Coordinates of C-alpha atoms and ligand atoms in Angstrom, one line a residue:
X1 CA -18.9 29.1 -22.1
X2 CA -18.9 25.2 -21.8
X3 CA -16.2 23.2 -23.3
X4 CA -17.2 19.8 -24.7
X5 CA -14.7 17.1 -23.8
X6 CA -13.0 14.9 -26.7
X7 CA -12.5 11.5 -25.8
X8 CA -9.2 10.0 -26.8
X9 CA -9.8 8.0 -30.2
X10 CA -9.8 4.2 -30.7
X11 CA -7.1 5.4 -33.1
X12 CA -5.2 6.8 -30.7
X13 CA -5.1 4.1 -28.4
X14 CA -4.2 1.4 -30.5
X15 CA -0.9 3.4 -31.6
X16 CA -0.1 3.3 -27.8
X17 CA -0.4 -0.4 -27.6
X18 CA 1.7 -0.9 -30.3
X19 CA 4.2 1.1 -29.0
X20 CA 3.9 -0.6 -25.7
X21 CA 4.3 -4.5 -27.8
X22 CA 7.3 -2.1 -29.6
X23 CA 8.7 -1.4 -26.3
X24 CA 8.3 -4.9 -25.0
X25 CA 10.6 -6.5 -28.3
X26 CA 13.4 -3.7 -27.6
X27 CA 16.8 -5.4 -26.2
X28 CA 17.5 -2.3 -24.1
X29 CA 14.6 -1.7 -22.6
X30 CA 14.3 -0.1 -19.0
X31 CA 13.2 -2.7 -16.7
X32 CA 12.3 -0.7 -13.6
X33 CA 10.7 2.5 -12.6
X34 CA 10.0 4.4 -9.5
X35 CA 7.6 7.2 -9.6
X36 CA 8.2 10.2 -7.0
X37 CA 4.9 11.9 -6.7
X38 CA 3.6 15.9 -5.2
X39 CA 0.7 17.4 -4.9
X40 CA -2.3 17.2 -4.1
X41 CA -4.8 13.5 -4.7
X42 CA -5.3 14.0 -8.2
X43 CA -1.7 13.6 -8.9
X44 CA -1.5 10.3 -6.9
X45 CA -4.1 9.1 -8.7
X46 CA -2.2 10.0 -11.9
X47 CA 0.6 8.0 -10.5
X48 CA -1.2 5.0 -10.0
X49 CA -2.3 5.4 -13.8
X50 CA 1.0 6.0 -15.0
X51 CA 2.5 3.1 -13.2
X52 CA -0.1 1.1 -14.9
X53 CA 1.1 2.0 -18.1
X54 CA 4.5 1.7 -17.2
X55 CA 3.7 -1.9 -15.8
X56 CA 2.3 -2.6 -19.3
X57 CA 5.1 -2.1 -20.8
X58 CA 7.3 -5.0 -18.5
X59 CA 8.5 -3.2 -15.7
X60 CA 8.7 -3.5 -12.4
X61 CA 7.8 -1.1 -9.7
X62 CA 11.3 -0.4 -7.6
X63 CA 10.8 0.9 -4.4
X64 CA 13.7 3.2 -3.9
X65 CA 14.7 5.3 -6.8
X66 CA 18.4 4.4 -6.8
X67 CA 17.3 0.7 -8.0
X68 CA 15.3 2.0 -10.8
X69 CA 16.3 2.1 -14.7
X70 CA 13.6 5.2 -14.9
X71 CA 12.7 7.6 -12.0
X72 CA 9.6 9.9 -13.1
X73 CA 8.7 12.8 -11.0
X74 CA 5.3 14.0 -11.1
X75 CA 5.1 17.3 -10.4
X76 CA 2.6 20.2 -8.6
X77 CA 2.8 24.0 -8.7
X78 CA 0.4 25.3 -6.9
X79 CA 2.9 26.9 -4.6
X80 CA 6.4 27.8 -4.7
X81 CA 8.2 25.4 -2.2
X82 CA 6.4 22.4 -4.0
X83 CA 8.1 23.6 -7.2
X84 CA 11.1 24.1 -5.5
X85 CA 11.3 20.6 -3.8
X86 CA 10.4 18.8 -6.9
X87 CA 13.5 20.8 -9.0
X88 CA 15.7 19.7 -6.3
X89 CA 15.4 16.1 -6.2
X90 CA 15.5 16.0 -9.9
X91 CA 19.0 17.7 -9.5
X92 CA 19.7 15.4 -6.8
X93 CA 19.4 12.7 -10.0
X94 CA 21.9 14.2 -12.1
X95 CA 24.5 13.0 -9.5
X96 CA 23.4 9.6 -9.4
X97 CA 23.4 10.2 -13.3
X98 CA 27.1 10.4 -13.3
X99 CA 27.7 6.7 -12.1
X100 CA 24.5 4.9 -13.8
X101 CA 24.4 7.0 -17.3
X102 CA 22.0 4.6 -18.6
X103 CA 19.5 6.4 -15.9
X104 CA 16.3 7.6 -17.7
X105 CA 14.7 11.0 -15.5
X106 CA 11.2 11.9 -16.5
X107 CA 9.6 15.2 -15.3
X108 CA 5.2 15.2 -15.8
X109 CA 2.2 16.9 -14.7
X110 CA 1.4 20.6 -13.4
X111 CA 4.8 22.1 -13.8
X112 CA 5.3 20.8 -16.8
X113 CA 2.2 22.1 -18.0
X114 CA 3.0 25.4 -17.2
X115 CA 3.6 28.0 -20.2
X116 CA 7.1 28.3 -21.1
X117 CA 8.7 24.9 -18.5
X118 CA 9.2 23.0 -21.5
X119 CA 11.5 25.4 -23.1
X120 CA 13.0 25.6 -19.7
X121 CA 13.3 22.0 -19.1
X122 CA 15.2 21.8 -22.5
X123 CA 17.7 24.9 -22.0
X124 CA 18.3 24.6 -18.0
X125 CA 17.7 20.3 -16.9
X126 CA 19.5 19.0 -20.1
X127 CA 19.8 15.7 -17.5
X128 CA 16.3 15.2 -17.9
X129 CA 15.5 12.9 -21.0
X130 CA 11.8 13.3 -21.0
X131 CA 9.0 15.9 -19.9
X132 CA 5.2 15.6 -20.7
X133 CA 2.1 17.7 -19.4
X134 CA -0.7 16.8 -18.0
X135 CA -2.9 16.5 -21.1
X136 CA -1.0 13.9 -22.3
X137 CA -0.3 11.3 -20.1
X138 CA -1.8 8.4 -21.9
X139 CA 0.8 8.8 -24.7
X140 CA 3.6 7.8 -21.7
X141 CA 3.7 4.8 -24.2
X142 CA 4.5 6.7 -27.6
X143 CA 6.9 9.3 -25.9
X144 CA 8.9 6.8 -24.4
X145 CA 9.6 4.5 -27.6
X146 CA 10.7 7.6 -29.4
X147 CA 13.0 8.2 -26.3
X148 CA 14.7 4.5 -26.1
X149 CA 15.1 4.4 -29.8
X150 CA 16.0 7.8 -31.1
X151 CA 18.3 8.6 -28.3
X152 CA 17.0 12.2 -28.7
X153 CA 15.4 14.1 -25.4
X154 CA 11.9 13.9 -25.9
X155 CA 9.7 16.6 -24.2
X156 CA 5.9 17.1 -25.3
X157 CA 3.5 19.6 -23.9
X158 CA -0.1 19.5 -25.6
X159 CA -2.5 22.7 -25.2
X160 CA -5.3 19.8 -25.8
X161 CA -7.0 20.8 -22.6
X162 CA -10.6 19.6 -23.1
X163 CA -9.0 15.9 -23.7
X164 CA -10.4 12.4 -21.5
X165 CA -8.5 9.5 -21.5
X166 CA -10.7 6.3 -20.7
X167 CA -9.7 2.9 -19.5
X168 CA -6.2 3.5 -18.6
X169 CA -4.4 0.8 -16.3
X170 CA -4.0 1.2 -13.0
X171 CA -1.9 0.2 -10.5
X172 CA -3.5 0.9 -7.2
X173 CA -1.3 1.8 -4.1
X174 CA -4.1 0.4 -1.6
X175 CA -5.9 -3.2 -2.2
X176 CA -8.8 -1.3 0.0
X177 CA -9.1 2.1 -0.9
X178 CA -9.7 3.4 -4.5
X179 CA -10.0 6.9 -6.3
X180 CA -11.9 7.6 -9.0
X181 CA -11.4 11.2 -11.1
X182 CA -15.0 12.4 -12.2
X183 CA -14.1 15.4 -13.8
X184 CA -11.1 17.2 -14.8
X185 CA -10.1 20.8 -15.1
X186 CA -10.9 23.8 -13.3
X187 CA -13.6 26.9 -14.9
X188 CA -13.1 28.7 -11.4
X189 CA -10.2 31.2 -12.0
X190 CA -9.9 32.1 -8.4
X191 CA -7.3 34.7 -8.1
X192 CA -4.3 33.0 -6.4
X193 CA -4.4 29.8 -7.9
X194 CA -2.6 28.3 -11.0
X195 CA -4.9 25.1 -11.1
X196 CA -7.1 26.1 -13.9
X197 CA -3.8 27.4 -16.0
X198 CA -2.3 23.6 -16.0
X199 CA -5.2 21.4 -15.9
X200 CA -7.5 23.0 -18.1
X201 CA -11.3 23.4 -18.2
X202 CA -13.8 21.5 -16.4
X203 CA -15.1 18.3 -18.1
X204 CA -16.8 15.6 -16.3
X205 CA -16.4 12.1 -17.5
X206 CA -20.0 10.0 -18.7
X207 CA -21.5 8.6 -15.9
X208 CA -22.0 5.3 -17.1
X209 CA -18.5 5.3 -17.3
X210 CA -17.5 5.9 -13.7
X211 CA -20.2 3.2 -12.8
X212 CA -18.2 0.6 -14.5
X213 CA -15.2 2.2 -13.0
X214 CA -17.1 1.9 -9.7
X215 CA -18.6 -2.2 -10.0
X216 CA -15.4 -3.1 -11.1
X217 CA -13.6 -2.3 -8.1
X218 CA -16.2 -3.1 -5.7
X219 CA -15.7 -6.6 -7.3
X220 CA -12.2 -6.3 -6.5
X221 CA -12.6 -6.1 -2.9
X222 CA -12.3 -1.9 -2.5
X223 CA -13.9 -1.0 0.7
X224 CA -13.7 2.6 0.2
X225 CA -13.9 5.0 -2.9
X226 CA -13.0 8.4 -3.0
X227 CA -14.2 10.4 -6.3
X228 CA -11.5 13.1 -7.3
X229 CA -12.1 16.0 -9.1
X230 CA -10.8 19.9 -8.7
X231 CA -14.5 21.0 -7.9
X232 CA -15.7 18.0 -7.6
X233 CA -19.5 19.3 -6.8
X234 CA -20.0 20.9 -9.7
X235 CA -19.7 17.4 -11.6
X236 CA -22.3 16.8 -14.7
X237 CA -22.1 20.1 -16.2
X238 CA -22.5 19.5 -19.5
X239 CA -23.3 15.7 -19.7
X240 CA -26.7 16.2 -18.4
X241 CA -26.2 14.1 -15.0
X242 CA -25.4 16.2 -11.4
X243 CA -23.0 14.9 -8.5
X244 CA -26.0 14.4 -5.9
X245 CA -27.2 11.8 -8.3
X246 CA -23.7 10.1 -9.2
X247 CA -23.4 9.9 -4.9
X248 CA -27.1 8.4 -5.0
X249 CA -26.2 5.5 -7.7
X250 CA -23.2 4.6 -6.4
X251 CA -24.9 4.7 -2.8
X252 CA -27.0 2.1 -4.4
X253 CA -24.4 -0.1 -5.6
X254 CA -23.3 -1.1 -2.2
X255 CA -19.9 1.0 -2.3
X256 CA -19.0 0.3 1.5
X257 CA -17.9 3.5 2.1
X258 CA -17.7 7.1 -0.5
X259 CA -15.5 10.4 -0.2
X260 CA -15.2 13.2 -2.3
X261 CA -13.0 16.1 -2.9
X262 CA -12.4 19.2 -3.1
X263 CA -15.7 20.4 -3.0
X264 CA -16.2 24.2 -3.6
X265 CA -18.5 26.0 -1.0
X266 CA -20.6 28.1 -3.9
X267 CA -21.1 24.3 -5.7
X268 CA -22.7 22.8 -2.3
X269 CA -26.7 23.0 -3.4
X270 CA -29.5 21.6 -1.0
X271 CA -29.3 18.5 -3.3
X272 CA -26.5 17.6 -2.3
X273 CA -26.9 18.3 0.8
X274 CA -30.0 16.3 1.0
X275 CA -28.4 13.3 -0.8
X276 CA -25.7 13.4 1.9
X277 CA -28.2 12.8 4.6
X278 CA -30.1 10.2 2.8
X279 CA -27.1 7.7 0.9
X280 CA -25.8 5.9 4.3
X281 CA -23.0 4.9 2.5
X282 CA -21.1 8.6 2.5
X283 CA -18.6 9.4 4.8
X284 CA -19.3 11.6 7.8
X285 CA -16.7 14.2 6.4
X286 CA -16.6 17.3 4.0
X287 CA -14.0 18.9 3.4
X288 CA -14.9 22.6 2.1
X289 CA -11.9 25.0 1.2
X290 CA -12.7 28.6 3.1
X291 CA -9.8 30.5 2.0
X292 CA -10.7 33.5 4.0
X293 CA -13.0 34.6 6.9
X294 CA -13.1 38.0 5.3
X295 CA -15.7 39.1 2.7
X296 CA -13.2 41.9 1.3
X297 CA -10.4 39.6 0.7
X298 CA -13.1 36.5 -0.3
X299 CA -14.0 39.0 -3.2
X300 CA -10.3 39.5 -4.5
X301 CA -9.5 36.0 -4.3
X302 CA -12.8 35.8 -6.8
X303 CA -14.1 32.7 -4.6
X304 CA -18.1 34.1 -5.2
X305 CA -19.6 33.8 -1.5
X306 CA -19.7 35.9 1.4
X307 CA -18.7 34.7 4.8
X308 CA -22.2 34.4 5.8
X309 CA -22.6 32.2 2.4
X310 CA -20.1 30.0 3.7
X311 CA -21.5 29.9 7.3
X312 CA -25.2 29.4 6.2
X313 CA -24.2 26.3 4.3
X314 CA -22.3 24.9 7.5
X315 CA -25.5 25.2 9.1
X316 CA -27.7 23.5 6.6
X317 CA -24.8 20.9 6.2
X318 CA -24.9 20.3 10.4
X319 CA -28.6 20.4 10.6
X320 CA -29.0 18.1 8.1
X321 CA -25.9 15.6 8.8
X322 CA -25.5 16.1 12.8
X323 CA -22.1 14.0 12.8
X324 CA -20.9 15.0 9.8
X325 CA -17.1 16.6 10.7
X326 CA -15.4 19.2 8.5
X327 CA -12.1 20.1 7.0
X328 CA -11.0 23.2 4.9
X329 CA -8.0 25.2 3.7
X330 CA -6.9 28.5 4.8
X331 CA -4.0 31.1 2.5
X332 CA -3.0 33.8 4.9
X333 CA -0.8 37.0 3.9
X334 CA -2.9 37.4 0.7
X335 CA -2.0 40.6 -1.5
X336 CA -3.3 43.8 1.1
X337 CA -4.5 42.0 3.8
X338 CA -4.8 43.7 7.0
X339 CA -4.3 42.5 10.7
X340 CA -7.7 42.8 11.1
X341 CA -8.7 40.7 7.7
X342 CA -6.4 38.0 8.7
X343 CA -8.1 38.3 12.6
X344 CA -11.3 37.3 10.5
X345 CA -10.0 34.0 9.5
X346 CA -9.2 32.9 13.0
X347 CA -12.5 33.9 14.1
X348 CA -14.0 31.5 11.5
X349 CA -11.9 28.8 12.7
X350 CA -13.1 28.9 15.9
X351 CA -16.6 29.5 14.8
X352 CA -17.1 26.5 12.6
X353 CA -14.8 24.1 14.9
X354 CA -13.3 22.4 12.2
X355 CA -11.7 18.9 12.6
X356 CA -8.7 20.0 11.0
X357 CA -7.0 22.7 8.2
X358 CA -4.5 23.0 6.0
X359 CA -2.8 26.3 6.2
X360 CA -1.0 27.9 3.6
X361 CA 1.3 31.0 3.1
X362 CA -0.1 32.9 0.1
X363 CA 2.4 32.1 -3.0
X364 CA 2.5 34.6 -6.0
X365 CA 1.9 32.1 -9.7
X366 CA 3.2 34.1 -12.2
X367 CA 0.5 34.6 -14.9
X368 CA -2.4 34.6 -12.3
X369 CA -4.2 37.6 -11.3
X370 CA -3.0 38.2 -7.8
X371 CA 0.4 37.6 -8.6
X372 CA -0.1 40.8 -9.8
X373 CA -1.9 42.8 -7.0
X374 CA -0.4 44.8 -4.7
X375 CA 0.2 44.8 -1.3
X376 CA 2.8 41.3 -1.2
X377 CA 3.1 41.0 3.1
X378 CA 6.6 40.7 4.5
X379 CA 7.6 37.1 5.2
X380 CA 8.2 37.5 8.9
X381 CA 4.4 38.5 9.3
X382 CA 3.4 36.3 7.4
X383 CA 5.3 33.7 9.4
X384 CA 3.7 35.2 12.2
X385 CA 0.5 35.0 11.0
X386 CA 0.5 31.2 9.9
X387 CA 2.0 30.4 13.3
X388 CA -1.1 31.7 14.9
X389 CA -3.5 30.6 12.8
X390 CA -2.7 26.6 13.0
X391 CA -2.3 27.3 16.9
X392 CA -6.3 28.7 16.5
X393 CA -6.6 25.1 14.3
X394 CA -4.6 23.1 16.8
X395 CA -7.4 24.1 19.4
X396 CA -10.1 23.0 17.1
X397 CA -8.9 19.6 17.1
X398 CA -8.6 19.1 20.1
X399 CA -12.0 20.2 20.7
X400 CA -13.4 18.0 18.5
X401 CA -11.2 15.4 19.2
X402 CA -12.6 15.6 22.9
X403 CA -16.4 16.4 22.1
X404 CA -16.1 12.6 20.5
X405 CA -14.9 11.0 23.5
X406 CA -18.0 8.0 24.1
X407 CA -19.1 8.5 20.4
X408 CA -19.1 5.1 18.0
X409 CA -17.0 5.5 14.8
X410 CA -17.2 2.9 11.9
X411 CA -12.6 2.4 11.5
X412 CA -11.7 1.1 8.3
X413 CA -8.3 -0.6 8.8
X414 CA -5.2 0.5 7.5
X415 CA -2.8 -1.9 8.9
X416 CA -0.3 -1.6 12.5
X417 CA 0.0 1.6 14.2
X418 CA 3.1 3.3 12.8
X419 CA 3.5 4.4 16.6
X420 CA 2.7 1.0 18.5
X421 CA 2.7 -1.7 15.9
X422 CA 1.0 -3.4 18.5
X423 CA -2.3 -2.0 18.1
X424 CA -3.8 -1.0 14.5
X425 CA -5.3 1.9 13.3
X426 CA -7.3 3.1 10.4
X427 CA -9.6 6.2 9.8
X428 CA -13.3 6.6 11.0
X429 CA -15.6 8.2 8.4
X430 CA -15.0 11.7 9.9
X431 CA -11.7 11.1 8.0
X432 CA -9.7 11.0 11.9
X433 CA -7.0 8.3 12.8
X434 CA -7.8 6.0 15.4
X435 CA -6.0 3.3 17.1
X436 CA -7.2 0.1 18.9
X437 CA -6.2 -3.4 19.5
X438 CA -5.5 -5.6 17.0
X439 CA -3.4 -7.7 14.2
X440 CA -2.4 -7.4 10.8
X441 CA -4.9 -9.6 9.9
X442 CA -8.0 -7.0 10.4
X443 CA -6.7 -4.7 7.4
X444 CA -9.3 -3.9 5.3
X445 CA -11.7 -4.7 7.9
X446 CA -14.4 -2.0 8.9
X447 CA -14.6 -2.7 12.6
X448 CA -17.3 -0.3 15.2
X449 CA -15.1 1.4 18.1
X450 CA -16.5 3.3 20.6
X451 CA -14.0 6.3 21.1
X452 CA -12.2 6.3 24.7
X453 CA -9.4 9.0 24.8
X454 CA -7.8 11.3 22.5
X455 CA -4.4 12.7 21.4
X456 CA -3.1 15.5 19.7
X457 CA -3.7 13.8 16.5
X458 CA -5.7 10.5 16.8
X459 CA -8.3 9.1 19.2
X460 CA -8.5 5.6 20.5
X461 CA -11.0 3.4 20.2
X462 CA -12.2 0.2 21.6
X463 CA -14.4 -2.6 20.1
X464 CA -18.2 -2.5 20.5
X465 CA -20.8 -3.4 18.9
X466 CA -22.1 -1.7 15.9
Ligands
SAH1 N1 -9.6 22.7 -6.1 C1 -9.3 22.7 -4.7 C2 -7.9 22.7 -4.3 C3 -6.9 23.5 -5.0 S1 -5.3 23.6 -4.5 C4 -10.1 23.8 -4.1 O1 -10.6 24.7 -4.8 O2 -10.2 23.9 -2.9 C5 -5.3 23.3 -2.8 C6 -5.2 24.5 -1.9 O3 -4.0 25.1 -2.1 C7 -6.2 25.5 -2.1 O4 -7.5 25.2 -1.5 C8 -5.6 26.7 -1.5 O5 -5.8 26.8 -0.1 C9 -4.1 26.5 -1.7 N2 -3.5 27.3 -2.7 C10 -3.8 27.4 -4.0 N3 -3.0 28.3 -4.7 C11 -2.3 28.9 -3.7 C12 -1.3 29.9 -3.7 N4 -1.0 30.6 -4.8 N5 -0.7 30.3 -2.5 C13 -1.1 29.6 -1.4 N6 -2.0 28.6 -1.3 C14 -2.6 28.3 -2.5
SF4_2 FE1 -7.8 26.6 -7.7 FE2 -10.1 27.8 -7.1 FE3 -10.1 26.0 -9.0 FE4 -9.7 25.3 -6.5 S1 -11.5 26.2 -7.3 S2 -8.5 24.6 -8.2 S3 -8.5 27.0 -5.6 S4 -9.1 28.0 -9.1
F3S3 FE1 -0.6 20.6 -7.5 FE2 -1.5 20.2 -9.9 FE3 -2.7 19.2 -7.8 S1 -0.7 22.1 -9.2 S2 -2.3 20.7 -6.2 S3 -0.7 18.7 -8.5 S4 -3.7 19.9 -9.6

C-alpha cells in the first residue's frame, strides 16, 4: 500500500515565522548553538537544515560546544554503540550544566523517534530541556519559543510520518558540495534494521521541486550534488516520475558532478543502469549495500535477492559502466549464522573487488523482527569474524587501489592534505582520496590527475591533461 505524502501547509509555515520574528524580540534569547551530529548522510543533511533554522532565528553557529548557549544532538539508532555514544555526550552536558545553568540541551532525530524515548527522555535525562523526532523538524521554531518562554521542558514526538517539509533554510557545511533529500522514509522492512520504524514510509518529493533545489545551487557555485534518500533508486513511486529520469534532467542541467545514496540492489533496473552509462555527469561510483553473501541468511534479513541477483547486476553495472567502482555494507553474526554462511560473505568480497565496505557487527533493535530470532552469536566470534572480514576488505582496496595505478581520475578539491598540508587532496569520482601538489587556492577546483602510487587509503595523483 502507497502512502501519499502531505506537504506542510502555508498555514503551518507562517506560524513558524512568527515564532522565529517572536524569538528574535525576546530579551533572553540564546545567541549561539552548536549542533553535534550521528548517523548516517541523511542526518547531516538534517543538520545543515536545522542550523538554517536556527540561523534564522539570530544565532550564531559556535564551533565548540562549550561556547554555545544551545548544544543540539542529532541522534541515529541504527545500532547500539551509536545510541550509546550519543546518550553519553548528552550526560557529559549535564556537567557543564552545573556551572552555565542557562545551557539549553536538545536531543532530535532517529532516537528520538523511537516508540517510548520520549517518555524516557522525560523520566531518565530531566537535563535535557527539549526533544523532537524526526517528523517534526521544521517546527524547531514553535518548540523552542514555547521552551524560552514557558520555562517548561518541551518534548514533541509526532507519528505524522507521511509529512514533507519544503523550502527550509540551509546552512551548508561545504561551499562546493551539496545534498539534496529526494525521498524520505523507508517501505523495505528488512529484518535487522530500525530505519523504517523512525523515519517512516517512503515518499519522494515532486520533481519540479528538487530541480529548483538543484538550479539554485548550481547558481551558487556547488560543484557536486549528492541526492539522499534511504532507497534512493526506488525514487518516483507514487509521483509518477522514476530516479533514471530525475539523474537524466539533472544530467542536463550541467550539474558538474552527481552522487547518490543508498541505493538498494533489488531497486537497480536496466534504466538506471542505462542512464548511468549515458549522463556523463554521474560519478564513477555506486555504492550498493550487500548485507550477506549468503542466500539463506539474505532471505531472513528479508532483503528480496539472491546472491546471484546481486552478482548479475554487478555485471550488467561493469559491462555497462567499465570504470565505474563500488562500495557496500556488510552485518556479520546475524541471528543463526553459521561459519560457513559468514565464509560466504568473504567470498563475495573478494569476488566483486569492491573499493571499499563498511562492516558492521549485527545489533539486535528492539521492536524489529530479528531482534527477535534466535540464534544471537557470542561476541568474541563475532569479533572474530569482523576482524576477518575487513582484513578480506582491506585486500580489496588495495587491489583496486593498485589496478588504478596510470589510470586518469577527474579530483574535486577539498582543500590541504590533513597529512602533508603541502600537497591537496580531494576525491576522484570513484569516491577515493587522492593527493597531489598544490595550494589552498585550487579548492573547489576539479583538476585531471593521472594516478602514480597508492597507499593504504589514498592514491596520488599528478596533473595531466584531461
Ligand atoms: N538504507 C540504507 C542504509 C541503512 S543503515 C540501505 O538500505 O543500505 C546503513 C547500514 O547499517 C545498513 O546498510 C546495514 O549494513 C547497517 N545496519 C542497519 N541495521 C543494523 C543492525 N541492526 N545491526 C548492524 N548493522 C545494521
Ligand atoms: Fe534499513 Fe533495509 Fe530500509 Fe536500508 S533498505 S533503511 S537496511 S530497512
Ligand atoms: Fe541512523 Fe537514522 Fe540515519 S537511525 S543511519 S541517522 S536514518
Amino acid at each position: 500500500m502507497r502512502h501519499e505524502p502531505v506537504y506542510v501547509t502555508e498555514a503551518e509555515r507562517l506560524e513558524q515565522e512568527s515564532a522565529i520574528q517572536k524569538i528574535l524580540e525576546l530579551p533572553q534569547r540564546p545567541k549561539s548553538f552548536h549542533i553535534v551530529t550521528y548517523g548516517c548522510q541523511m542526518n547531516a543533511h538534517d543538520s545543515e537544515k536545522l542550523a538554517g533554522i536556527l540561523t534564522q532565528m539570530g544565532m550564531t553557529e559556535a564551533s565548540d560546544r562549550r561556547d554555545a548557549d544551545f548544544v543540539l544532538f542529532n541522534t541515529c539508532c541504527v545500532r547500539d554503540n551509536a545510541e550509546r555514544r550519543a546518550l553519553g555526550n548528552v550526560t557529559w552536558l549535564k556537567e557543564l550544566k552545573k556551572d552555565k545553568p542557562e545551557l539549553l540541551i536538545g536531543v532530535c532525530g532517529c532516537m528520538v523517534q523511537q516508540p517510548q524515548m520520549a517518555e524516557r527522555i522525560l523520566k531518565q535525562y530531566r537535563f535535557i530541556d527539549l526533544a523532537f523526532g524526526t517528523h517534526n523538524l521544521h517546527c524547531l521554531p514553535s518548540l523552542l519559543y514555547n521552551l524560552l518562554t514557558q520555562k517548561n521542558r518541551v518534548v514533541s514526538v509526532t507519528d505524522q510520518e507521511t509529512l514533507i517539509a519544503e523550502g527550509l533554510p540551509v546552512k551548508r557545511l561545504n561551499p562546493y558540495q551539496a545534498y539534496i533529500t529526494i525521498m524520505y522514509g523507508c517501505d523495505n522492512f528488512c529484518s535487522y534494521c530500525i530505519v523504517p520504524y523512525v523515519r517512516g514510509r517512503e515518499r519522494s518529493r515532486k520533481m519540479a521541486d528538487i530541480l529548483t533545489e538543484a538550479e539554485g545551487l548550481l547558481k551558487s557555485g556547488v560543484k557536486e550534488i549528492m541526492l539522499l534518500g534511504q532507497n534512493v533508486n526506488s525514487y518516483g513511486n507514487g509521483t509518477g516520475e522514476t530516479f533514471p529520469k530525475l539523474l537524466r534532467e539533472l544530467d542536463a542541467m550541467g550539474v558538474p558532478r552527481l552522487r547518490f545514496m543508498t541505493s538498494h540492489p533489488k531497486d537497480l533496473s536496466d534504466e538506471l543502469i542505462e542512464a548511468m552509462a549515458d549522463c556523463r555527469h554521474i560519478c564513477n561510483h555506486l555504492h550498493l549495500p550487500v548485507q550477506s553473501g549468503n542466500d539463506e541468511i539474505l532471505r531472513l534479513m528479508n532483503r528480496r535477492y539472491t546472491r546471484e541477483d546481486y552478482m548479475r547486476k554487478v555485471e550488467k553495472l561493469r559491462a555497462a559502466v567499465p570504470e565505474i567502482g563500488l562500495t557496500t555494507d556488510l552485518i556479520v553474526s546475524f541471528p543463526g549464522e553459521t561459519e560457513s554462511q559468514f565464509e560466504d560473505t568473504c567470498s563475495l568480497v573478494r569476488e566483486v573487488g569492491y573499493d571499499a565496505a563498511f562492516t558492521f557487527i549485527y545489533s539486535p533493535r528492539e521492536g524489529t523482527q530479528a531482534a527477535r530470532m534466535e540464534g544471537r552469536i557470542p561476541e568474541a566470534e563475532s569479533t572474530r569474524r569482523i576482524e576477518k572480514l575487513i582484513r578480506e576488505v582491506e585486500a580489496s582496496t588495495a587491489r583496486v587501489h593498485q589496478s588504478m595505478i596510470g589510470s586518469k581520475e577527474q579530483v574535486l578539491i577539498e582543500g590541504p592534505s590533513k597529512r602533508d598540508p603541502n600537497q591537496i587532496s580531494g576525491k576522484g569520482t570513484r569516491n577515493i582520496t587522492i593527493t597531489l601538489d598544490g595550494t589552498a587556492g585550487d579548492t573547489g577546483k576539479i583538476i585531471p590527475v593521472t594516478i602514480t602510487s597508492a597507499a593504504v587509503n589514498t592514491l596520488r595523483g599528478e596533473r595531466t591533461e584531461r
